[in-house]
Short mmCIF file of N, CA, C and O in Angstrom, two decimals:
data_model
loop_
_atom_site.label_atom_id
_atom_site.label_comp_id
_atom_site.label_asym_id
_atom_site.label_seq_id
_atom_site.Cartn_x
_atom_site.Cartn_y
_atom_site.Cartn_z
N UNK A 478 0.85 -1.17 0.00
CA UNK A 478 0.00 0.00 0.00
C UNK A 478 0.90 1.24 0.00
O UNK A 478 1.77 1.46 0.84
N UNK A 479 0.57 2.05 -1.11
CA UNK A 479 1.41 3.27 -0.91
C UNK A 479 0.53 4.72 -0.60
O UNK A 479 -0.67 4.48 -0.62
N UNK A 480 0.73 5.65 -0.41
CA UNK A 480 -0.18 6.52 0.14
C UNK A 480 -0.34 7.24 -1.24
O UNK A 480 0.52 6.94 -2.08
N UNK A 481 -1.41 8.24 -1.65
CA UNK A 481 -1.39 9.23 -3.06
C UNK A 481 -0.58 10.35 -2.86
O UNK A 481 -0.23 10.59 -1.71
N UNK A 482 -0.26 11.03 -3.70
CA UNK A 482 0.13 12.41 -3.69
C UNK A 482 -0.59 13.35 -3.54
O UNK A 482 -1.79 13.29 -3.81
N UNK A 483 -0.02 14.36 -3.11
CA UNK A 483 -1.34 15.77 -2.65
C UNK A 483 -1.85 16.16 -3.90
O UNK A 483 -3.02 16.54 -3.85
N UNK A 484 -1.34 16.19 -4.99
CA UNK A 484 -1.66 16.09 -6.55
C UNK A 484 -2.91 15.16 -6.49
O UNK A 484 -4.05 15.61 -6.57
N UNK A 485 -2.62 13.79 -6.33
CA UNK A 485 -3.58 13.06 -6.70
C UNK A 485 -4.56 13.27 -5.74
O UNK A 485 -5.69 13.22 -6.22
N UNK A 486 -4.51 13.53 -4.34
CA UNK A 486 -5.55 13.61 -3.51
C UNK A 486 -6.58 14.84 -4.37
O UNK A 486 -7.70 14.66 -4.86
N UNK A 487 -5.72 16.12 -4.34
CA UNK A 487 -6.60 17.09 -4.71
C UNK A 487 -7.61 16.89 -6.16
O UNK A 487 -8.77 17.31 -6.22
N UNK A 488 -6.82 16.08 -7.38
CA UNK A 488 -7.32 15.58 -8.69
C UNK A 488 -8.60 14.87 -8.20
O UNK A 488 -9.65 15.03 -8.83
N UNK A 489 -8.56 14.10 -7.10
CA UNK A 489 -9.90 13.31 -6.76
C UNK A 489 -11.19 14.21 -6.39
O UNK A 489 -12.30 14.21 -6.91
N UNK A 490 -10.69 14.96 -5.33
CA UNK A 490 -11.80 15.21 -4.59
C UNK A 490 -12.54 16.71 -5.97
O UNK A 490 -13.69 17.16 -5.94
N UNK A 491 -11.72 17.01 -6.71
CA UNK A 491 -12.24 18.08 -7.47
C UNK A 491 -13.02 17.19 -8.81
O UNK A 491 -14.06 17.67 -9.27
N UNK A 492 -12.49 15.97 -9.37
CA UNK A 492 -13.21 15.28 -10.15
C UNK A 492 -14.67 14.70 -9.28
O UNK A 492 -15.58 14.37 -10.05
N UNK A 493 -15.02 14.52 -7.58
CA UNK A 493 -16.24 14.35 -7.18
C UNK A 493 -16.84 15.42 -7.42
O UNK A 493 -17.87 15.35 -8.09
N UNK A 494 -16.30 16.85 -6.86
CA UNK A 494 -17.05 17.50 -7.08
C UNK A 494 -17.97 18.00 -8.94
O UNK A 494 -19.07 18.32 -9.40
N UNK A 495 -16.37 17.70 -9.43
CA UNK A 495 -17.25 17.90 -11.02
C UNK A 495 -18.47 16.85 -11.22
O UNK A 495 -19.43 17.32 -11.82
N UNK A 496 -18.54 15.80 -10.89
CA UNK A 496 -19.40 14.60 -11.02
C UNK A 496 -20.66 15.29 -10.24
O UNK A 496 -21.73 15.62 -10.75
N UNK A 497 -20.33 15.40 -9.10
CA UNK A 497 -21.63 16.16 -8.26
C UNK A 497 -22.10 16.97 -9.09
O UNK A 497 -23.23 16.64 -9.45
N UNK A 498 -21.51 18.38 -9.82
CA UNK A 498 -22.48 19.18 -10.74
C UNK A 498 -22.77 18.80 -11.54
O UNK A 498 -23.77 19.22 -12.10
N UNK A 499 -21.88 17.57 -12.15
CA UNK A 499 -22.90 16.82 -13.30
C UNK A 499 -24.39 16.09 -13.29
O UNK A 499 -25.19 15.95 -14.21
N UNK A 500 -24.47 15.66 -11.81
CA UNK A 500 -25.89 15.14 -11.63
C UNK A 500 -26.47 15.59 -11.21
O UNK A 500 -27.46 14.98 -10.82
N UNK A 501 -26.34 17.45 -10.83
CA UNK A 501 -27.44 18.32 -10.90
C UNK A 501 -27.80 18.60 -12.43
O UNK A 501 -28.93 18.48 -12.90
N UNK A 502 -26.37 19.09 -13.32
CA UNK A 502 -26.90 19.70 -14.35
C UNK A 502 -27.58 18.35 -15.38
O UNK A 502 -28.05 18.84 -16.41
N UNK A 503 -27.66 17.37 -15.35
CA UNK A 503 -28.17 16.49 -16.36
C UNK A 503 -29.52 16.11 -15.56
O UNK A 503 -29.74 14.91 -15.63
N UNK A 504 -30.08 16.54 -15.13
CA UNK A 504 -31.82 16.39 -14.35
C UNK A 504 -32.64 17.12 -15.46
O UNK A 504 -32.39 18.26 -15.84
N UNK A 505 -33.94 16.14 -16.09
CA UNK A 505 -34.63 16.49 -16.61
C UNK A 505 -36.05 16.49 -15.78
O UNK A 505 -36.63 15.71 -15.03
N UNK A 506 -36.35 18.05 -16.44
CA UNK A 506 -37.75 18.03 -15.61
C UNK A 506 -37.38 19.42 -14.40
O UNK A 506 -36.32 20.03 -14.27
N UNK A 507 -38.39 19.56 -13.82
CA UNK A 507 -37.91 20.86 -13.02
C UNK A 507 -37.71 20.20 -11.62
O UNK A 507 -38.46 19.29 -11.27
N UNK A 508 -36.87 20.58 -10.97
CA UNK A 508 -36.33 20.33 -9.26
C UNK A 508 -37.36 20.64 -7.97
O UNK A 508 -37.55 21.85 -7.91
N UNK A 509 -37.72 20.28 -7.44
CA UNK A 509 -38.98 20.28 -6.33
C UNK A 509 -38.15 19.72 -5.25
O UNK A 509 -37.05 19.22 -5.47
N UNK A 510 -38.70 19.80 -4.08
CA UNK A 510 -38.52 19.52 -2.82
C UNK A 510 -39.44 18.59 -2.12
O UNK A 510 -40.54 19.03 -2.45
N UNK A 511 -39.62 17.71 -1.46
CA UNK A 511 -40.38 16.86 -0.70
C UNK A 511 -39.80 16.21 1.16
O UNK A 511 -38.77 15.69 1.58
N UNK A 512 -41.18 16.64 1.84
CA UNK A 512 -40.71 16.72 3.01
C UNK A 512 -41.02 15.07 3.43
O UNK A 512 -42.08 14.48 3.19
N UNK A 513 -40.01 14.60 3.99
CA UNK A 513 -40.50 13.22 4.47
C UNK A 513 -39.97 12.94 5.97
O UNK A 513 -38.81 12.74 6.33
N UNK A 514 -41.05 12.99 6.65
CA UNK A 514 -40.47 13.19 8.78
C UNK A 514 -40.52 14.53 8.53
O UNK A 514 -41.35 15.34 8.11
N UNK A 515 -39.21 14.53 8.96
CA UNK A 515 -38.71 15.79 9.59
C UNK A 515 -37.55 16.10 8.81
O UNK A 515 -36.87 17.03 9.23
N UNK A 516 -37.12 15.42 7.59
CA UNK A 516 -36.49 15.50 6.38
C UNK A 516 -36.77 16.37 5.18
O UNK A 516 -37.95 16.62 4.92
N UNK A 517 -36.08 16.73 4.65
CA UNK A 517 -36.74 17.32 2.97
C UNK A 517 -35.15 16.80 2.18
O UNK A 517 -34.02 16.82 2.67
N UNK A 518 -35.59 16.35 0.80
CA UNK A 518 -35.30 15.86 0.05
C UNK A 518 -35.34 16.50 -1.44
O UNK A 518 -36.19 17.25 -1.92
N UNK A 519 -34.49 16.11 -1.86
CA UNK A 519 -34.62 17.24 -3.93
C UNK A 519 -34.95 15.82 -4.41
O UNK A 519 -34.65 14.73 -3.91
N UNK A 520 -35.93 16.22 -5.92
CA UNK A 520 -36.73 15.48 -6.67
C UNK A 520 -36.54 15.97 -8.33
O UNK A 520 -36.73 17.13 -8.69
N UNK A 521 -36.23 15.14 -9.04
CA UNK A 521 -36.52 15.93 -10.31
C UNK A 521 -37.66 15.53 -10.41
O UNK A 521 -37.95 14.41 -10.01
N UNK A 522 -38.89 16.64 -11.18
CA UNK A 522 -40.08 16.05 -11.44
C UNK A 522 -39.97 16.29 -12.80
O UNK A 522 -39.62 17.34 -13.35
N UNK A 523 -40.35 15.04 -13.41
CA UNK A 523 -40.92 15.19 -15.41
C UNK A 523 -42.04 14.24 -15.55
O UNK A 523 -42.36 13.15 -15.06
N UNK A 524 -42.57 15.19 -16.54
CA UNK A 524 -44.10 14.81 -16.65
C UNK A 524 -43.48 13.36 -18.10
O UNK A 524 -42.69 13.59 -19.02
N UNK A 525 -44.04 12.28 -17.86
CA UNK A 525 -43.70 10.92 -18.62
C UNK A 525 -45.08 10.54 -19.25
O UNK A 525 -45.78 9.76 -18.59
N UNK A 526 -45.68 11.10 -20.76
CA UNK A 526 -46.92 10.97 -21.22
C UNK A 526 -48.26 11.53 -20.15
O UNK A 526 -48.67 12.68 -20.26
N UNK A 527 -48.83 10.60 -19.18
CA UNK A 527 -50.34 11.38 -19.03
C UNK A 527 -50.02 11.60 -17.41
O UNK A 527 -50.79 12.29 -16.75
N UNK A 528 -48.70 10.91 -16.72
CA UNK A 528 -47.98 10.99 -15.15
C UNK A 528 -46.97 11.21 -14.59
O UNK A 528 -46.02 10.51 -14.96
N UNK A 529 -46.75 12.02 -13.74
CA UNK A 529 -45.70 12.55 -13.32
C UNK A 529 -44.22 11.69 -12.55
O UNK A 529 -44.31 11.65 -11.32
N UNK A 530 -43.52 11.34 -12.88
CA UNK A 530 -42.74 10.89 -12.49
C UNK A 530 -41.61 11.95 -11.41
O UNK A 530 -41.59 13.18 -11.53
N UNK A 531 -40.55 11.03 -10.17
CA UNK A 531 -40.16 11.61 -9.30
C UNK A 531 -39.15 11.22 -9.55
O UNK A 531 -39.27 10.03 -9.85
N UNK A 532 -37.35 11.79 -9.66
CA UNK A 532 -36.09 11.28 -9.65
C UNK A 532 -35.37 12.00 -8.36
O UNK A 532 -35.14 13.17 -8.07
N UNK A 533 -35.11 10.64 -7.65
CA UNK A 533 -34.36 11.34 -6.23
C UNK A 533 -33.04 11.80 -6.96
O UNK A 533 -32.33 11.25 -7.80
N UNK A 534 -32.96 13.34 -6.18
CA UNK A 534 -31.55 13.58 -6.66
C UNK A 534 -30.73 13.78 -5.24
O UNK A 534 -29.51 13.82 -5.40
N UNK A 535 -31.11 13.88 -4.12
CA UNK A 535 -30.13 13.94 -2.94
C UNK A 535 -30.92 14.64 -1.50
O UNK A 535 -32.00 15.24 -1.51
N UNK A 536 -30.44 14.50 -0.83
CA UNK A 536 -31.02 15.59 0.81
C UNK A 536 -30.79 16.82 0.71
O UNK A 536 -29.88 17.25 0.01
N UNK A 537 -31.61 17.60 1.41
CA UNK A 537 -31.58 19.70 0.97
C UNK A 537 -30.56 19.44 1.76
O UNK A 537 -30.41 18.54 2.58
N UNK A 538 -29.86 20.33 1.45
CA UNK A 538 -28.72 20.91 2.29
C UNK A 538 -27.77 22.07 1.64
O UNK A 538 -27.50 21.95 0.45
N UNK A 539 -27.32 23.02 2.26
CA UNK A 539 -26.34 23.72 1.52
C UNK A 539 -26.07 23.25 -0.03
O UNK A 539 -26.69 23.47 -1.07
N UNK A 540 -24.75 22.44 0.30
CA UNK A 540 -24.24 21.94 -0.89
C UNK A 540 -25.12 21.91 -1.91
O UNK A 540 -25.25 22.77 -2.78
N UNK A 541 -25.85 20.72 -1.76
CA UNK A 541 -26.97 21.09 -3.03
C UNK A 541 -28.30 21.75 -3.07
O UNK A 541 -29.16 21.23 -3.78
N UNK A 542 -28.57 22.82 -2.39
CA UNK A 542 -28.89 23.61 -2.90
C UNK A 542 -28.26 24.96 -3.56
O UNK A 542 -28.86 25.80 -4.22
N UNK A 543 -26.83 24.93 -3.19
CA UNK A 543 -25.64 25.92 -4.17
C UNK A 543 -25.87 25.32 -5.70
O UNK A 543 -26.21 26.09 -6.60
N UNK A 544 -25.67 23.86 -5.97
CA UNK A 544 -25.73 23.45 -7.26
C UNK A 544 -27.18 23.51 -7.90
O UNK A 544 -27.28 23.48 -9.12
N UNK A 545 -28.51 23.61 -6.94
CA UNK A 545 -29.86 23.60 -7.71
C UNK A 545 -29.85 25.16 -7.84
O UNK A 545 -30.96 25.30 -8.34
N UNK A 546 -29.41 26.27 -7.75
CA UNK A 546 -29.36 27.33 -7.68
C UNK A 546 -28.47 27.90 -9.31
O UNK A 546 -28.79 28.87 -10.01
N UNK A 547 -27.33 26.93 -9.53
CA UNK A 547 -26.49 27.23 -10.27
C UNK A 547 -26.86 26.26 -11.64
O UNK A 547 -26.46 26.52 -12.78
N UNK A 548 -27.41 25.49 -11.40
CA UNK A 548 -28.12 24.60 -12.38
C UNK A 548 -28.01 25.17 -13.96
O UNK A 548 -27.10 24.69 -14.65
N UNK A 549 -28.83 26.08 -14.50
CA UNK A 549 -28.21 26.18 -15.83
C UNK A 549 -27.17 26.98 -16.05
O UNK A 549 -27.02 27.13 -17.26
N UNK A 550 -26.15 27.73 -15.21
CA UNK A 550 -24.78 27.36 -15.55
C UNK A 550 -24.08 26.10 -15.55
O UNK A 550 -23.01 25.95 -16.14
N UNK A 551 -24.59 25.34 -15.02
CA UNK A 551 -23.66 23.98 -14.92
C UNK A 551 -24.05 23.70 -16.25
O UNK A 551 -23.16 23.22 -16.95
N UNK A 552 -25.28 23.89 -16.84
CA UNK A 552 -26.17 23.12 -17.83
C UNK A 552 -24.81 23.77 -19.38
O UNK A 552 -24.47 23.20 -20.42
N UNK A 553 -24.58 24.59 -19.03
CA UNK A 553 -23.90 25.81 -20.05
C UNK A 553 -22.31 25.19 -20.21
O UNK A 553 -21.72 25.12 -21.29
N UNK A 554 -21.57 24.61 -18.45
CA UNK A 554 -20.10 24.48 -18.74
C UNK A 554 -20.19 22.83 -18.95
O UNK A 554 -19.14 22.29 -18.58
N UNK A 555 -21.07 22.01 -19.38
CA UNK A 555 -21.09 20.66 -19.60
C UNK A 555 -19.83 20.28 -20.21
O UNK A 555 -18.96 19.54 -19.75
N UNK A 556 -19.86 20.91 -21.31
CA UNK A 556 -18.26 20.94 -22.00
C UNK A 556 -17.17 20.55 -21.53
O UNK A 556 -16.51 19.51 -21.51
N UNK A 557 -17.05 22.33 -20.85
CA UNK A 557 -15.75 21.85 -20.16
C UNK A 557 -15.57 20.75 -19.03
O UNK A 557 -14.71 19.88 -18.89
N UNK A 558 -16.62 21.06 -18.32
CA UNK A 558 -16.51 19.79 -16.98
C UNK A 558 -16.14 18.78 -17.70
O UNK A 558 -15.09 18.27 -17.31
N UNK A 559 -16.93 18.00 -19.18
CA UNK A 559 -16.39 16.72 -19.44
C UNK A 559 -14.96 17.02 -19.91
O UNK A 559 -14.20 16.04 -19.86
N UNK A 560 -14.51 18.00 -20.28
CA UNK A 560 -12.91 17.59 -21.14
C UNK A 560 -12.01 17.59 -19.26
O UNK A 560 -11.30 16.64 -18.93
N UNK A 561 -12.24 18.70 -18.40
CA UNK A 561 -11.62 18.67 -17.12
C UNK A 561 -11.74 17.73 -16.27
O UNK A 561 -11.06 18.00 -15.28
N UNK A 562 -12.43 16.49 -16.14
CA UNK A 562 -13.41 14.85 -15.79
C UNK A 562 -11.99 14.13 -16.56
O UNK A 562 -10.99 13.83 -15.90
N UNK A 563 -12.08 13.93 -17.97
CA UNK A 563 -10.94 13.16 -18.52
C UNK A 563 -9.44 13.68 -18.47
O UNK A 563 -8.56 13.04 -19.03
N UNK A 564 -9.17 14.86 -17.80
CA UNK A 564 -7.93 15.13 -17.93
C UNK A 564 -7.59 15.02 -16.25
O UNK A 564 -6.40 15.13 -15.99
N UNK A 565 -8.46 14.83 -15.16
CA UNK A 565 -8.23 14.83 -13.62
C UNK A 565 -8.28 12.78 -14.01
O UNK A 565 -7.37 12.20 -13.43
N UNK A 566 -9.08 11.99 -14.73
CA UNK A 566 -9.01 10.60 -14.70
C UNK A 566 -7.41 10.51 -15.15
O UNK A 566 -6.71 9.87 -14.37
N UNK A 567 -6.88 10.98 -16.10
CA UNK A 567 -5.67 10.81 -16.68
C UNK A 567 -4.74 11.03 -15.31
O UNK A 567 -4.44 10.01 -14.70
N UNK A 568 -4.44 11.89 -14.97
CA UNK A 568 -3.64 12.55 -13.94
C UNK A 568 -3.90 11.29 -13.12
O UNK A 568 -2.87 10.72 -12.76
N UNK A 569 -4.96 10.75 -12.77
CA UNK A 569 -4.89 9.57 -10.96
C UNK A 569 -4.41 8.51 -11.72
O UNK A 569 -3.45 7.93 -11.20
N UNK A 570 -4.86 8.01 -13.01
CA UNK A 570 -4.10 6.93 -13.75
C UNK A 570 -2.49 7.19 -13.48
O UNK A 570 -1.88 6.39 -12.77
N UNK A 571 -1.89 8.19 -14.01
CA UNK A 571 -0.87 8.79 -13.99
C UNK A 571 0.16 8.45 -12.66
O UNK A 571 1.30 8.00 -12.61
N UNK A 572 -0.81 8.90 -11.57
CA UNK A 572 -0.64 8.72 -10.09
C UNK A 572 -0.33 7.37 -10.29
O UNK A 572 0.90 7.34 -10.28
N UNK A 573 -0.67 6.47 -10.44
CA UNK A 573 -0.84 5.57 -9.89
C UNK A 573 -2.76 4.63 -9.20
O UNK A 573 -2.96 3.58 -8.59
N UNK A 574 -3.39 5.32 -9.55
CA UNK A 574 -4.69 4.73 -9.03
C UNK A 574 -4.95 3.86 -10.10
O UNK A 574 -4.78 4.01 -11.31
N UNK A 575 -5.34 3.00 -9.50
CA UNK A 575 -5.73 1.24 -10.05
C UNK A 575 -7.46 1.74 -11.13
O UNK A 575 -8.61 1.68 -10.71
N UNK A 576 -7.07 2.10 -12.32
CA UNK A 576 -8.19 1.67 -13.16
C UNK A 576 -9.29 0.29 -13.39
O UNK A 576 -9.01 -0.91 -13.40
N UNK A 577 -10.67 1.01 -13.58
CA UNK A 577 -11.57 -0.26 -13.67
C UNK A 577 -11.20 -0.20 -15.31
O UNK A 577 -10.98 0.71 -16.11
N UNK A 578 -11.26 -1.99 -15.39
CA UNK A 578 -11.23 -2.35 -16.43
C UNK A 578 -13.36 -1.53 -17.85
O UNK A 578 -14.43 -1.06 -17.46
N UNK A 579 -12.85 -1.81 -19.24
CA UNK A 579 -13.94 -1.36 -19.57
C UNK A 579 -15.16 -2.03 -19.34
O UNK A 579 -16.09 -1.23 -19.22
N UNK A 580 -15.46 -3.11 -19.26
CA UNK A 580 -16.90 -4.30 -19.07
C UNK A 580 -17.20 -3.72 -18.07
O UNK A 580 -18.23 -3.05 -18.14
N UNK A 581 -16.39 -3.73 -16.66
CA UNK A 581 -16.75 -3.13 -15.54
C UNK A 581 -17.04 -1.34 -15.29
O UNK A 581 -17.68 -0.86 -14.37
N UNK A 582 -16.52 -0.78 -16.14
CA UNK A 582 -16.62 0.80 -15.95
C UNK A 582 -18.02 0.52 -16.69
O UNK A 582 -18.81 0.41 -15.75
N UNK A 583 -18.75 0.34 -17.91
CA UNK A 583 -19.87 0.02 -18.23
C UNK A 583 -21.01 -0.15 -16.93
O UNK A 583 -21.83 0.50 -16.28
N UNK A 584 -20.51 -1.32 -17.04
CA UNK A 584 -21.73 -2.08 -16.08
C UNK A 584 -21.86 -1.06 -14.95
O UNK A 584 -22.87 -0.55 -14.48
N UNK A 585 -20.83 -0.91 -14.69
CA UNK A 585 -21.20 0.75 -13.26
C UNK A 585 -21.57 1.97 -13.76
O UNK A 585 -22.14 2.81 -13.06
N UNK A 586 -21.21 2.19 -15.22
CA UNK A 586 -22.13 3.91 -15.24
C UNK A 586 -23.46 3.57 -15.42
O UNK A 586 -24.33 4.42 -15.21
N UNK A 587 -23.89 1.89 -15.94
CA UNK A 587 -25.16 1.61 -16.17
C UNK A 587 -25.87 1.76 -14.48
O UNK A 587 -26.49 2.74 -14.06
N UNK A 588 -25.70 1.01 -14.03
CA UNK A 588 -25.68 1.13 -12.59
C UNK A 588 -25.93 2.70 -11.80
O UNK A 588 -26.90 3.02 -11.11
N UNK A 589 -25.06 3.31 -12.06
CA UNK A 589 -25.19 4.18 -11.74
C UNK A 589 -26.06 5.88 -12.48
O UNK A 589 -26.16 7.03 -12.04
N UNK A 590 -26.53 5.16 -13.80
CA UNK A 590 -27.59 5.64 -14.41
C UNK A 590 -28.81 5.86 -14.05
O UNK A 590 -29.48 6.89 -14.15
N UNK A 591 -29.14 4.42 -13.46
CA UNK A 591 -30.59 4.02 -13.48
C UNK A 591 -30.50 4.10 -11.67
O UNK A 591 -30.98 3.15 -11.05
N UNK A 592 -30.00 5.05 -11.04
CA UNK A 592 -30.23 5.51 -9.75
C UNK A 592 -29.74 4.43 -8.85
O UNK A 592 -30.18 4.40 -7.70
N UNK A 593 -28.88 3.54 -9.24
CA UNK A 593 -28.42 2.39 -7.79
C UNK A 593 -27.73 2.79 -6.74
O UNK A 593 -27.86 2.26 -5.64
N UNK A 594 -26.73 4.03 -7.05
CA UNK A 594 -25.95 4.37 -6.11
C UNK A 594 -26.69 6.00 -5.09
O UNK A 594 -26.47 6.38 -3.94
N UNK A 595 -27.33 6.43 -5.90
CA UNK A 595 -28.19 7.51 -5.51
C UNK A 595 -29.27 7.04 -4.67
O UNK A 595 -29.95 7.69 -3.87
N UNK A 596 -29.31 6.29 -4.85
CA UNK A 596 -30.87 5.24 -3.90
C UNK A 596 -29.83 4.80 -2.67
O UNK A 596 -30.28 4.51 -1.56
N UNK A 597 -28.39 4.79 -2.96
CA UNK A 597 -27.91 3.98 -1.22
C UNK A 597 -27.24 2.56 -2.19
O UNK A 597 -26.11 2.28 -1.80
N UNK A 598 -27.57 1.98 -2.94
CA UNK A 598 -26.68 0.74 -3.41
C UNK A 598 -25.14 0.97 -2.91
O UNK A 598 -24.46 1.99 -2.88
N UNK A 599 -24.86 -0.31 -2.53
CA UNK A 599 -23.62 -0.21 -2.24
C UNK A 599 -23.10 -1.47 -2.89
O UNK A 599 -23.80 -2.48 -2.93
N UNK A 600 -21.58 -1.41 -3.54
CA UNK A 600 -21.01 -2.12 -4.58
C UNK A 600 -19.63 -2.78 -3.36
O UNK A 600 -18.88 -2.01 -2.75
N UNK A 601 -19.58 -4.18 -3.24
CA UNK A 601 -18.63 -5.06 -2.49
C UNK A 601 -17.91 -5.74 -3.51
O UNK A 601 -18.12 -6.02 -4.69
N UNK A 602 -16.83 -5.95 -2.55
CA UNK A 602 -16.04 -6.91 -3.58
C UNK A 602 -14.72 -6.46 -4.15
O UNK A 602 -14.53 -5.27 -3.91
N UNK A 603 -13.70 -7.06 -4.86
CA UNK A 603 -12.56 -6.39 -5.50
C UNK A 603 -13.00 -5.12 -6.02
O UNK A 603 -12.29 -4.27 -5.48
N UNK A 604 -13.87 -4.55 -6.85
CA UNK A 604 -14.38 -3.23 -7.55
C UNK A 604 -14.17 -2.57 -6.55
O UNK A 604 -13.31 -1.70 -6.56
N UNK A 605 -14.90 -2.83 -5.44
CA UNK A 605 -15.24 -1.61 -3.76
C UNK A 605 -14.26 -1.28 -3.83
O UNK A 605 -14.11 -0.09 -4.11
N UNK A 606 -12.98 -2.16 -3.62
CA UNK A 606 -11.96 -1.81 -2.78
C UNK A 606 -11.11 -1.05 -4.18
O UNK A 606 -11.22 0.16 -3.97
N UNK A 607 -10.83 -1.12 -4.66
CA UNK A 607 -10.61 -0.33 -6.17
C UNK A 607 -11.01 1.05 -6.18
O UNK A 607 -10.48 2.11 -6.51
N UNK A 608 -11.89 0.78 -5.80
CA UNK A 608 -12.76 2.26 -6.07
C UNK A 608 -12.50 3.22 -4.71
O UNK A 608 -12.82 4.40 -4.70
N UNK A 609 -11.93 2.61 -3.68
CA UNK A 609 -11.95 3.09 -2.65
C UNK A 609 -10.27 3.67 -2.43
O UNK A 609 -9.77 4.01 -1.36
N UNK A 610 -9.72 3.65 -3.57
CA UNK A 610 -8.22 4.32 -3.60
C UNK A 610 -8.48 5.62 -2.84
O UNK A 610 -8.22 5.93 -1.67
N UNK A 611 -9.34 6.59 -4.24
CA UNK A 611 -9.35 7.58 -3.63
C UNK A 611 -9.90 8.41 -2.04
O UNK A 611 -9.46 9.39 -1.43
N UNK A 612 -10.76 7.72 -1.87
CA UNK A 612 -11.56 7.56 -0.31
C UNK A 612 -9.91 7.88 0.23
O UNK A 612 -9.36 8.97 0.39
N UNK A 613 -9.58 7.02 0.37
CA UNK A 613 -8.50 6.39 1.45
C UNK A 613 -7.18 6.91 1.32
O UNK A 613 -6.40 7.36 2.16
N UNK A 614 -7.10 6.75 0.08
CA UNK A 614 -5.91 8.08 -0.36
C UNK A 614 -4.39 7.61 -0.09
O UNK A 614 -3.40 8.12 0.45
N UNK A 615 -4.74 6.14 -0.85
CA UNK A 615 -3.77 5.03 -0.37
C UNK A 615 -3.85 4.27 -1.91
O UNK A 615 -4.90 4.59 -2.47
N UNK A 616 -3.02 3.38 -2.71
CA UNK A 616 -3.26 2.60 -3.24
C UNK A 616 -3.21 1.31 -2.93
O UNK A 616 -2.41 0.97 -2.06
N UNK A 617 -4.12 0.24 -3.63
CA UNK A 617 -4.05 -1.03 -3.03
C UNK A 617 -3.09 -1.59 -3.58
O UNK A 617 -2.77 -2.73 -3.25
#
């Protein structure tokens, strides 16, 4: 196990955050709020033919409500976020962080498309621990 570089630490945590404004700015439908307990929660709502459909997008809080606020600017720098996304992946490759193979990077953006990880799914196994370079800020 070797530890990352402050390079690579910082490349990570700024590629979450780009990912975070990416799954505000790619919400179709307009953003609503829903109180559940003593909770409130963000929703994309889009109308799907003759019924309204609900997409959890996360818990109110600061953070995202800075990004539901900033929403079609994010919608505007899509661009760049994706070319600055592949040039922070290059850099942790670079580092040293253990790449998912392609079958598996697939099967997880699918996954992570259709709301598995946004719902709470949690992924075990060699992948987890892979994926958990940056968390930990260590390589395996």
């Amino acid at each position: 196990m070797a530890n990352l570089s402050s390079v690579a630490r910082s490349a990570y945590s700024d590629l979450l955050r780009l990912l975070k404004d990416d799954m505000i700015a790619n919400v179709h439908g307009s953003l609503v709020t829903k109180k559940r307990g003593d909770k409130v929660y963000w929703y994309a709502a889009e109308k799907i033919g003759n019924a309204v459909k609900f997409w959890y997008v996360g818990p109110d809080g600061e953070e995202t409500r800075s990004r539901v606020d900033r929403m079609n600017e994010l919608r505007a720098q899509a661009a760049e976020r994706r070319k600055e996304r592949s040039r922070l992946a290059r850099l942790l490759r670079a580092e040293g962080m253990t790449p998912v193979d392609r079958g598996t990077g697939g099967l997880l953006l699918a996954m992570a498309k259709v709301g598995t990880f946004r719902l709470g799914g949690t992924l075990i196994g060699t992948n987890a621990f892979r994926l958990m370079e940056g968390e930990l800020g260590a390589t395996l």
